[in-house]
Amino acid sequence: MSGPSLLVPGKLSPTRPVPASIPRPEYVGRPGPAPYTGPEVQDEETVARMRIASRIAAQAMEEAAKAVAPGVTTDELDRIAHEFMVDHQAYPSDLGYRGFPKSLCTSLNEVICHGIPDSTVLRDGDIVNLDVTAYIHGVHGDCNATYLVGDVAEESRLLVERTRESLDRAIRAVRPGRQINVIGRVIESYAKRFGYGVVRDFTGHGINTSFHSGLIIPHYDDPRATTVMRPGMTFTIEPMLTLGTHEYEVWEDGWTVVTKDRRRTAQFEHTLVVTADGAEVLTLP
C-alpha cells in the first residue's frame, strides 16, 4: 500500500457539454443562484419529482463508484457520472453552480468537500468521496458517499464506516415536531465516542426547486438550529467527520476544502423528506 502524501491540484479537462434539450437550473451562466423564497415544506407533486431526480443522482454516483480503483483519475469519475445524468435527461447540478467547472465533486483523503475532478490519479490506500446532484423536472436530488480505493488502512476504513453510521443514526432521529438540532446532536455524540472531529462550517441544507434553499442542517449540536421539522420538509443530511481537527483551509481554486491538519476526512449524504412518523430517504438507487 502506498504511503500518504498531500494532494496538489491536477489539470482540468475541457468542460463537458450538456445537450441544449436538457433544461438548466436558473443559476447556470450566472454568478450565483436567485434567493429561494418558497416554502421548506413541499407538496406531494414536488416530492414525487424529487424522487426521480434523487434516484438519478444516486444511480449516477453508483455508476461512477464502480470505476473507483487505483490508477483511475477523478476526471474519469466525473465523465461517468456526467454521461449517466445526461443520458437520463438530467442536468448535473454542480456544473456551473457559482462557476463550478465539473459535474460532481471528488474529495480525496484530506479534502472535506468540493474537490474538483481533474487529472489526479487514485492511489492504493486512498479514500474518495463522490458528491452527485441531479436536476430534472425542475427539482434537485443530492447525495454523496465515501469509497475505499484498494487496500485501505484500518484507521481510514473505520472512519468511513462510522461516518456512514452517523448518517444512518441521524436519519433515524428525524421526526415531525423535533427541532433540527437533534440531527447534529446525534451525529456529534456518536463521533465523540471515537475522538473524531465534526465539521461545523459546511452543513446539510434545504433542497427542492432550489439546490440550497437557505435551510441549514448542522452536524453538531447547535442550539441555534431550532427550526421544527414538519411533514413534507425536504433537506439533506451530510455529516463530515475527521480523524483530527474540524478546522479547514481552502485551496486557491476557491472550492477545495481541506482539513487544516491534513488528516483524513469522510462524508456521506442523503436527500430526504420528513414523513408523518420519520423520514423517507429519496436518494436510493
C-alpha atoms as a printed R data frame, in Angstrom:
    type eleno elety resid chain resno       x      y       z
1   ATOM     1    CA   MET     A     1   0.000  0.000   0.000
2   ATOM     2    CA   SER     A     2   1.354  3.420  -0.941
3   ATOM     3    CA   GLY     A     3   2.353  5.837   1.788
4   ATOM     4    CA   PRO     A     4   0.347  9.010   2.415
5   ATOM     5    CA   SER     A     5   1.126 12.228   0.582
6   ATOM     6    CA   LEU     A     6  -0.636 15.578   0.449
7   ATOM     7    CA   LEU     A     7  -2.797 16.319  -2.539
8   ATOM     8    CA   VAL     A     8  -1.985 19.004  -5.073
9   ATOM     9    CA   PRO     A     9  -4.239 20.356  -7.852
10  ATOM    10    CA   GLY     A    10  -4.229 18.424 -11.112
11  ATOM    11    CA   LYS     A    11  -5.057 19.523 -14.649
12  ATOM    12    CA   LEU     A    12  -8.654 20.251 -15.643
13  ATOM    13    CA   SER     A    13 -10.146 18.789 -18.801
14  ATOM    14    CA   PRO     A    14 -12.455 20.886 -21.011
15  ATOM    15    CA   THR     A    15 -15.995 21.489 -19.787
16  ATOM    16    CA   ARG     A    16 -18.267 18.597 -20.698
17  ATOM    17    CA   PRO     A    17 -21.249 19.531 -22.869
18  ATOM    18    CA   VAL     A    18 -24.894 19.109 -21.966
19  ATOM    19    CA   PRO     A    19 -27.421 18.879 -24.828
20  ATOM    20    CA   ALA     A    20 -29.451 22.050 -25.294
21  ATOM    21    CA   SER     A    21 -32.627 19.979 -24.976
22  ATOM    22    CA   ILE     A    22 -31.948 19.354 -21.251
23  ATOM    23    CA   PRO     A    23 -33.344 22.185 -19.079
24  ATOM    24    CA   ARG     A    24 -30.775 24.034 -16.944
25  ATOM    25    CA   PRO     A    25 -31.179 25.315 -13.389
26  ATOM    26    CA   GLU     A    26 -31.702 29.084 -13.333
27  ATOM    27    CA   TYR     A    27 -28.209 29.773 -11.972
28  ATOM    28    CA   VAL     A    28 -26.300 28.321 -14.940
29  ATOM    29    CA   GLY     A    29 -24.427 31.126 -16.689
30  ATOM    30    CA   ARG     A    30 -24.973 33.500 -13.754
31  ATOM    31    CA   PRO     A    31 -22.666 34.392 -10.827
32  ATOM    32    CA   GLY     A    32 -24.969 32.693  -8.349
33  ATOM    33    CA   PRO     A    33 -28.476 31.367  -7.771
34  ATOM    34    CA   ALA     A    34 -31.520 33.523  -7.176
35  ATOM    35    CA   PRO     A    35 -32.558 33.573  -3.495
36  ATOM    36    CA   TYR     A    36 -35.138 30.926  -2.682
37  ATOM    37    CA   THR     A    37 -38.399 32.413  -1.413
38  ATOM    38    CA   GLY     A    38 -40.608 29.342  -1.459
39  ATOM    39    CA   PRO     A    39 -41.657 27.020   1.377
40  ATOM    40    CA   GLU     A    40 -39.478 24.402   3.063
41  ATOM    41    CA   VAL     A    41 -42.493 22.055   3.149
42  ATOM    42    CA   GLN     A    42 -43.147 20.638  -0.318
43  ATOM    43    CA   ASP     A    43 -46.359 19.305  -1.792
44  ATOM    44    CA   GLU     A    44 -46.546 15.670  -2.853
45  ATOM    45    CA   GLU     A    45 -46.187 16.508  -6.537
46  ATOM    46    CA   THR     A    46 -42.859 18.250  -5.883
47  ATOM    47    CA   VAL     A    47 -41.676 15.364  -3.700
48  ATOM    48    CA   ALA     A    48 -42.613 12.934  -6.469
49  ATOM    49    CA   ARG     A    49 -40.409 14.874  -8.904
50  ATOM    50    CA   MET     A    50 -37.626 14.921  -6.308
51  ATOM    51    CA   ARG     A    51 -37.794 11.129  -6.071
52  ATOM    52    CA   ILE     A    52 -36.894 10.982  -9.767
53  ATOM    53    CA   ALA     A    53 -34.030 13.494  -9.513
54  ATOM    54    CA   SER     A    54 -32.709 11.835  -6.364
55  ATOM    55    CA   ARG     A    55 -32.791  8.361  -7.868
56  ATOM    56    CA   ILE     A    56 -30.873  9.523 -10.943
57  ATOM    57    CA   ALA     A    57 -28.258 11.175  -8.715
58  ATOM    58    CA   ALA     A    58 -27.876  8.011  -6.648
59  ATOM    59    CA   GLN     A    59 -27.584  5.844  -9.751
60  ATOM    60    CA   ALA     A    60 -25.018  8.186 -11.324
61  ATOM    61    CA   MET     A    61 -22.954  8.038  -8.144
62  ATOM    62    CA   GLU     A    62 -23.233  4.252  -8.107
63  ATOM    63    CA   GLU     A    63 -22.051  4.034 -11.731
64  ATOM    64    CA   ALA     A    64 -19.043  6.269 -11.063
65  ATOM    65    CA   ALA     A    65 -18.225  4.309  -7.916
66  ATOM    66    CA   LYS     A    66 -17.888  1.103  -9.955
67  ATOM    67    CA   ALA     A    67 -14.794  2.665 -11.552
68  ATOM    68    CA   VAL     A    68 -13.107  3.621  -8.258
69  ATOM    69    CA   ALA     A    69  -9.738  1.824  -8.308
70  ATOM    70    CA   PRO     A    70  -6.026  2.612  -8.190
71  ATOM    71    CA   GLY     A    71  -4.898  4.275 -11.427
72  ATOM    72    CA   VAL     A    72  -8.242  5.894 -12.296
73  ATOM    73    CA   THR     A    73  -8.410  9.696 -12.491
74  ATOM    74    CA   THR     A    74 -11.039 11.745 -10.722
75  ATOM    75    CA   ASP     A    75 -11.822 13.273 -14.121
76  ATOM    76    CA   GLU     A    76 -12.822  9.813 -15.363
77  ATOM    77    CA   LEU     A    77 -15.277  9.531 -12.458
78  ATOM    78    CA   ASP     A    78 -16.704 12.890 -13.491
79  ATOM    79    CA   ARG     A    79 -17.122 11.680 -17.063
80  ATOM    80    CA   ILE     A    80 -19.056  8.596 -15.980
81  ATOM    81    CA   ALA     A    81 -21.438 10.491 -13.696
82  ATOM    82    CA   HIS     A    82 -21.882 13.297 -16.233
83  ATOM    83    CA   GLU     A    83 -22.763 10.941 -19.061
84  ATOM    84    CA   PHE     A    84 -25.157  8.944 -16.886
85  ATOM    85    CA   MET     A    85 -27.108 12.045 -15.864
86  ATOM    86    CA   VAL     A    86 -27.206 13.445 -19.380
87  ATOM    87    CA   ASP     A    87 -28.297 10.059 -20.777
88  ATOM    88    CA   HIS     A    88 -31.207 10.184 -18.322
89  ATOM    89    CA   GLN     A    89 -32.167 13.724 -19.388
90  ATOM    90    CA   ALA     A    90 -30.922 15.254 -16.123
91  ATOM    91    CA   TYR     A    91 -28.622 18.229 -15.770
92  ATOM    92    CA   PRO     A    92 -25.605 17.807 -13.413
93  ATOM    93    CA   SER     A    93 -26.479 20.418 -10.779
94  ATOM    94    CA   ASP     A    94 -22.850 21.105  -9.860
95  ATOM    95    CA   LEU     A    95 -21.904 22.130 -13.394
96  ATOM    96    CA   GLY     A    96 -21.922 25.924 -13.490
97  ATOM    97    CA   TYR     A    97 -23.114 26.374  -9.896
98  ATOM    98    CA   ARG     A    98 -21.302 29.580  -8.854
99  ATOM    99    CA   GLY     A    99 -18.818 28.745 -11.611
100 ATOM   100    CA   PHE     A   100 -18.009 25.185 -10.505
101 ATOM   101    CA   PRO     A   101 -16.389 23.591 -13.587
102 ATOM   102    CA   LYS     A   102 -17.359 19.929 -13.260
103 ATOM   103    CA   SER     A   103 -20.389 17.671 -12.847
104 ATOM   104    CA   LEU     A   104 -19.649 16.169  -9.440
105 ATOM   105    CA   CYS     A   105 -17.267 16.735  -6.530
106 ATOM   106    CA   THR     A   106 -14.442 14.259  -5.898
107 ATOM   107    CA   SER     A   107 -12.891 14.745  -2.459
108 ATOM   108    CA   LEU     A   108  -9.843 12.616  -1.649
109 ATOM   109    CA   ASN     A   109  -8.279 11.882   1.733
110 ATOM   110    CA   GLU     A   110  -7.819 15.269   3.471
111 ATOM   111    CA   VAL     A   111 -10.369 17.040   1.259
112 ATOM   112    CA   ILE     A   112 -13.506 17.698   3.308
113 ATOM   113    CA   CYS     A   113 -15.702 18.681   0.377
114 ATOM   114    CA   HIS     A   114 -15.942 20.404  -3.035
115 ATOM   115    CA   GLY     A   115 -12.920 18.724  -4.613
116 ATOM   116    CA   ILE     A   116 -12.763 19.404  -8.360
117 ATOM   117    CA   PRO     A   117 -12.293 16.374 -10.660
118 ATOM   118    CA   ASP     A   118  -9.062 16.647 -12.643
119 ATOM   119    CA   SER     A   119  -6.057 14.606 -13.716
120 ATOM   120    CA   THR     A   120  -5.402 13.410 -10.148
121 ATOM   121    CA   VAL     A   121  -4.924  9.625 -10.095
122 ATOM   122    CA   LEU     A   122  -6.442  7.496  -7.347
123 ATOM   123    CA   ARG     A   123  -3.822  5.534  -5.418
124 ATOM   124    CA   ASP     A   124  -3.981  2.346  -3.450
125 ATOM   125    CA   GLY     A   125  -4.976  3.232   0.116
126 ATOM   126    CA   ASP     A   126  -6.892  6.423  -0.743
127 ATOM   127    CA   ILE     A   127 -10.444  7.202   0.241
128 ATOM   128    CA   VAL     A   128 -12.563  9.288  -2.129
129 ATOM   129    CA   ASN     A   129 -15.928 10.955  -1.694
130 ATOM   130    CA   LEU     A   130 -18.231 11.297  -4.698
131 ATOM   131    CA   ASP     A   131 -20.885 14.025  -4.370
132 ATOM   132    CA   VAL     A   132 -23.547 13.974  -7.098
133 ATOM   133    CA   THR     A   133 -26.615 16.152  -7.613
134 ATOM   134    CA   ALA     A   134 -29.082 15.820 -10.490
135 ATOM   135    CA   TYR     A   135 -31.613 18.362 -11.760
136 ATOM   136    CA   ILE     A   136 -34.667 17.218 -13.689
137 ATOM   137    CA   HIS     A   137 -38.348 18.260 -13.848
138 ATOM   138    CA   GLY     A   138 -37.403 21.488 -12.074
139 ATOM   139    CA   VAL     A   139 -36.017 19.940  -8.862
140 ATOM   140    CA   HIS     A   140 -32.730 18.655  -7.449
141 ATOM   141    CA   GLY     A   141 -31.648 15.433  -5.718
142 ATOM   142    CA   ASP     A   142 -28.308 15.382  -3.865
143 ATOM   143    CA   CYS     A   143 -26.217 12.549  -2.406
144 ATOM   144    CA   ASN     A   144 -22.656 11.543  -1.637
145 ATOM   145    CA   ALA     A   145 -20.650  8.641  -0.280
146 ATOM   146    CA   THR     A   146 -17.028  7.848   0.533
147 ATOM   147    CA   TYR     A   147 -15.357  4.864  -1.140
148 ATOM   148    CA   LEU     A   148 -12.230  2.840  -0.430
149 ATOM   149    CA   VAL     A   149  -9.518  2.671  -3.077
150 ATOM   150    CA   GLY     A   150  -7.720 -0.662  -2.977
151 ATOM   151    CA   ASP     A   151  -6.132 -1.725   0.301
152 ATOM   152    CA   VAL     A   152  -7.096  0.931   2.868
153 ATOM   153    CA   ALA     A   153  -5.616  1.150   6.376
154 ATOM   154    CA   GLU     A   154  -7.914  0.282   9.266
155 ATOM   155    CA   GLU     A   155  -7.959  3.825  10.675
156 ATOM   156    CA   SER     A   156  -9.355  5.202   7.421
157 ATOM   157    CA   ARG     A   157 -11.679  2.257   6.853
158 ATOM   158    CA   LEU     A   158 -13.218  2.688  10.298
159 ATOM   159    CA   LEU     A   159 -13.616  6.429   9.726
160 ATOM   160    CA   VAL     A   160 -15.602  5.690   6.571
161 ATOM   161    CA   GLU     A   161 -17.766  3.034   8.240
162 ATOM   162    CA   ARG     A   162 -18.506  5.237  11.249
163 ATOM   163    CA   THR     A   163 -19.320  8.283   9.141
164 ATOM   164    CA   ARG     A   164 -21.882  6.208   7.257
165 ATOM   165    CA   GLU     A   165 -23.286  5.012  10.584
166 ATOM   166    CA   SER     A   166 -23.532  8.612  11.848
167 ATOM   167    CA   LEU     A   167 -25.716  9.479   8.853
168 ATOM   168    CA   ASP     A   168 -27.918  6.434   9.429
169 ATOM   169    CA   ARG     A   169 -28.374  7.395  13.083
170 ATOM   170    CA   ALA     A   170 -29.195 10.972  12.159
171 ATOM   171    CA   ILE     A   171 -31.862  9.866   9.682
172 ATOM   172    CA   ARG     A   172 -33.450  7.686  12.362
173 ATOM   173    CA   ALA     A   173 -33.640 10.762  14.624
174 ATOM   174    CA   VAL     A   174 -35.797 12.705  12.150
175 ATOM   175    CA   ARG     A   175 -39.356 13.132  13.443
176 ATOM   176    CA   PRO     A   176 -42.030 15.775  12.954
177 ATOM   177    CA   GLY     A   177 -42.132 18.114  15.948
178 ATOM   178    CA   ARG     A   178 -38.449 17.750  16.759
179 ATOM   179    CA   GLN     A   179 -36.004 20.601  16.305
180 ATOM   180    CA   ILE     A   180 -33.397 20.385  13.551
181 ATOM   181    CA   ASN     A   181 -30.587 20.384  16.139
182 ATOM   182    CA   VAL     A   182 -31.447 16.821  17.190
183 ATOM   183    CA   ILE     A   183 -29.766 15.748  13.941
184 ATOM   184    CA   GLY     A   184 -26.429 17.314  14.848
185 ATOM   185    CA   ARG     A   185 -26.719 16.165  18.458
186 ATOM   186    CA   VAL     A   186 -26.941 12.541  17.348
187 ATOM   187    CA   ILE     A   187 -24.020 12.865  14.905
188 ATOM   188    CA   GLU     A   188 -21.736 14.719  17.300
189 ATOM   189    CA   SER     A   189 -22.382 12.428  20.245
190 ATOM   190    CA   TYR     A   190 -21.574  9.382  18.120
191 ATOM   191    CA   ALA     A   191 -18.435 10.938  16.589
192 ATOM   192    CA   LYS     A   192 -17.102 11.925  20.021
193 ATOM   193    CA   ARG     A   193 -17.027  8.253  21.038
194 ATOM   194    CA   PHE     A   194 -14.109  7.824  18.619
195 ATOM   195    CA   GLY     A   195 -12.430 11.192  19.065
196 ATOM   196    CA   TYR     A   196 -13.426 12.374  15.581
197 ATOM   197    CA   GLY     A   197 -13.778 15.996  14.611
198 ATOM   198    CA   VAL     A   198 -17.154 17.131  13.284
199 ATOM   199    CA   VAL     A   199 -17.005 19.770  10.559
200 ATOM   200    CA   ARG     A   200 -19.118 22.753  11.568
201 ATOM   201    CA   ASP     A   201 -18.990 25.316   8.748
202 ATOM   202    CA   PHE     A   202 -20.276 23.045   5.971
203 ATOM   203    CA   THR     A   203 -23.753 21.722   6.585
204 ATOM   204    CA   GLY     A   204 -26.755 19.935   5.222
205 ATOM   205    CA   HIS     A   205 -29.320 22.143   3.504
206 ATOM   206    CA   GLY     A   206 -32.854 22.515   2.304
207 ATOM   207    CA   ILE     A   207 -33.326 21.294  -1.247
208 ATOM   208    CA   ASN     A   208 -36.263 21.319  -3.666
209 ATOM   209    CA   THR     A   209 -36.576 23.533  -6.754
210 ATOM   210    CA   SER     A   210 -33.545 25.250  -5.216
211 ATOM   211    CA   PHE     A   211 -30.182 23.484  -4.883
212 ATOM   212    CA   HIS     A   212 -29.708 25.190  -1.484
213 ATOM   213    CA   SER     A   213 -32.904 26.716  -0.138
214 ATOM   214    CA   GLY     A   214 -31.448 28.520   2.874
215 ATOM   215    CA   LEU     A   215 -32.483 25.952   5.493
216 ATOM   216    CA   ILE     A   216 -29.338 24.853   7.359
217 ATOM   217    CA   ILE     A   217 -28.838 21.387   8.880
218 ATOM   218    CA   PRO     A   218 -25.811 21.475  11.247
219 ATOM   219    CA   HIS     A   219 -23.981 18.241  12.015
220 ATOM   220    CA   TYR     A   220 -23.076 19.300  15.554
221 ATOM   221    CA   ASP     A   221 -25.351 20.196  18.461
222 ATOM   222    CA   ASP     A   222 -26.133 23.789  17.526
223 ATOM   223    CA   PRO     A   223 -28.537 25.483  19.974
224 ATOM   224    CA   ARG     A   224 -29.466 27.984  17.244
225 ATOM   225    CA   ALA     A   225 -30.938 25.264  15.000
226 ATOM   226    CA   THR     A   226 -34.416 25.439  16.490
227 ATOM   227    CA   THR     A   227 -36.469 25.048  13.301
228 ATOM   228    CA   VAL     A   228 -39.110 22.401  13.932
229 ATOM   229    CA   MET     A   229 -39.336 19.556  11.430
230 ATOM   230    CA   ARG     A   230 -42.682 19.192   9.672
231 ATOM   231    CA   PRO     A   231 -44.011 16.562   7.268
232 ATOM   232    CA   GLY     A   232 -43.071 17.462   3.706
233 ATOM   233    CA   MET     A   233 -39.833 19.281   4.577
234 ATOM   234    CA   THR     A   234 -37.040 18.251   2.216
235 ATOM   235    CA   PHE     A   235 -33.371 18.592   3.094
236 ATOM   236    CA   THR     A   236 -30.012 16.848   3.086
237 ATOM   237    CA   ILE     A   237 -28.039 15.394   5.967
238 ATOM   238    CA   GLU     A   238 -24.346 15.040   5.099
239 ATOM   239    CA   PRO     A   239 -22.003 14.616   8.094
240 ATOM   240    CA   MET     A   240 -18.284 15.262   7.568
241 ATOM   241    CA   LEU     A   241 -16.106 13.572  10.196
242 ATOM   242    CA   THR     A   242 -12.342 13.922  10.530
243 ATOM   243    CA   LEU     A   243  -9.518 11.991  12.174
244 ATOM   244    CA   GLY     A   244  -8.243 15.257  13.639
245 ATOM   245    CA   THR     A   245  -9.398 18.852  13.720
246 ATOM   246    CA   HIS     A   246 -12.631 20.179  12.270
247 ATOM   247    CA   GLU     A   247 -10.786 23.324  11.186
248 ATOM   248    CA   TYR     A   248 -10.101 23.765   7.484
249 ATOM   249    CA   GLU     A   249  -8.394 25.730   4.733
250 ATOM   250    CA   VAL     A   250  -9.487 26.392   1.139
251 ATOM   251    CA   TRP     A   251  -7.255 25.984  -1.898
252 ATOM   252    CA   GLU     A   252  -6.633 28.866  -4.256
253 ATOM   253    CA   ASP     A   253  -9.285 27.444  -6.612
254 ATOM   254    CA   GLY     A   254 -11.863 28.766  -4.140
255 ATOM   255    CA   TRP     A   255 -13.568 25.378  -3.850
256 ATOM   256    CA   THR     A   256 -11.362 22.613  -2.470
257 ATOM   257    CA   VAL     A   257 -11.733 22.460   1.325
258 ATOM   258    CA   VAL     A   258  -9.010 20.550   3.217
259 ATOM   259    CA   THR     A   259  -8.531 19.762   6.870
260 ATOM   260    CA   LYS     A   260  -6.137 22.212   8.495
261 ATOM   261    CA   ASP     A   261  -4.008 19.372   9.894
262 ATOM   262    CA   ARG     A   262  -4.277 17.448   6.588
263 ATOM   263    CA   ARG     A   263  -5.639 14.379   8.331
264 ATOM   264    CA   ARG     A   264  -8.286 12.348   6.573
265 ATOM   265    CA   THR     A   265 -11.998 13.014   6.475
266 ATOM   266    CA   ALA     A   266 -15.090 11.155   5.255
267 ATOM   267    CA   GLN     A   267 -18.632 12.160   4.359
268 ATOM   268    CA   PHE     A   268 -22.000 10.598   3.471
269 ATOM   269    CA   GLU     A   269 -25.194 12.319   2.329
270 ATOM   270    CA   HIS     A   270 -28.822 11.631   1.536
271 ATOM   271    CA   THR     A   271 -31.719 13.808   0.448
272 ATOM   272    CA   LEU     A   272 -34.823 13.040   2.477
273 ATOM   273    CA   VAL     A   273 -38.384 14.153   3.111
274 ATOM   274    CA   VAL     A   274 -39.908 14.280   6.572
275 ATOM   275    CA   THR     A   275 -42.900 11.934   6.827
276 ATOM   276    CA   ALA     A   276 -45.672 11.610   9.401
277 ATOM   277    CA   ASP     A   277 -43.567  9.265  11.527
278 ATOM   278    CA   GLY     A   278 -39.937  9.759  10.433
279 ATOM   279    CA   ALA     A   279 -38.137 10.231   7.143
280 ATOM   280    CA   GLU     A   280 -38.149  8.801   3.636
281 ATOM   281    CA   VAL     A   281 -34.722  8.678   2.013
282 ATOM   282    CA   LEU     A   282 -35.100  9.846  -1.588
283 ATOM   283    CA   THR     A   283 -31.546  9.208  -2.813
284 ATOM   284    CA   LEU     A   284 -31.677  5.453  -3.069
285 ATOM   285    CA   PRO     A   285 -30.603  3.861  -6.377
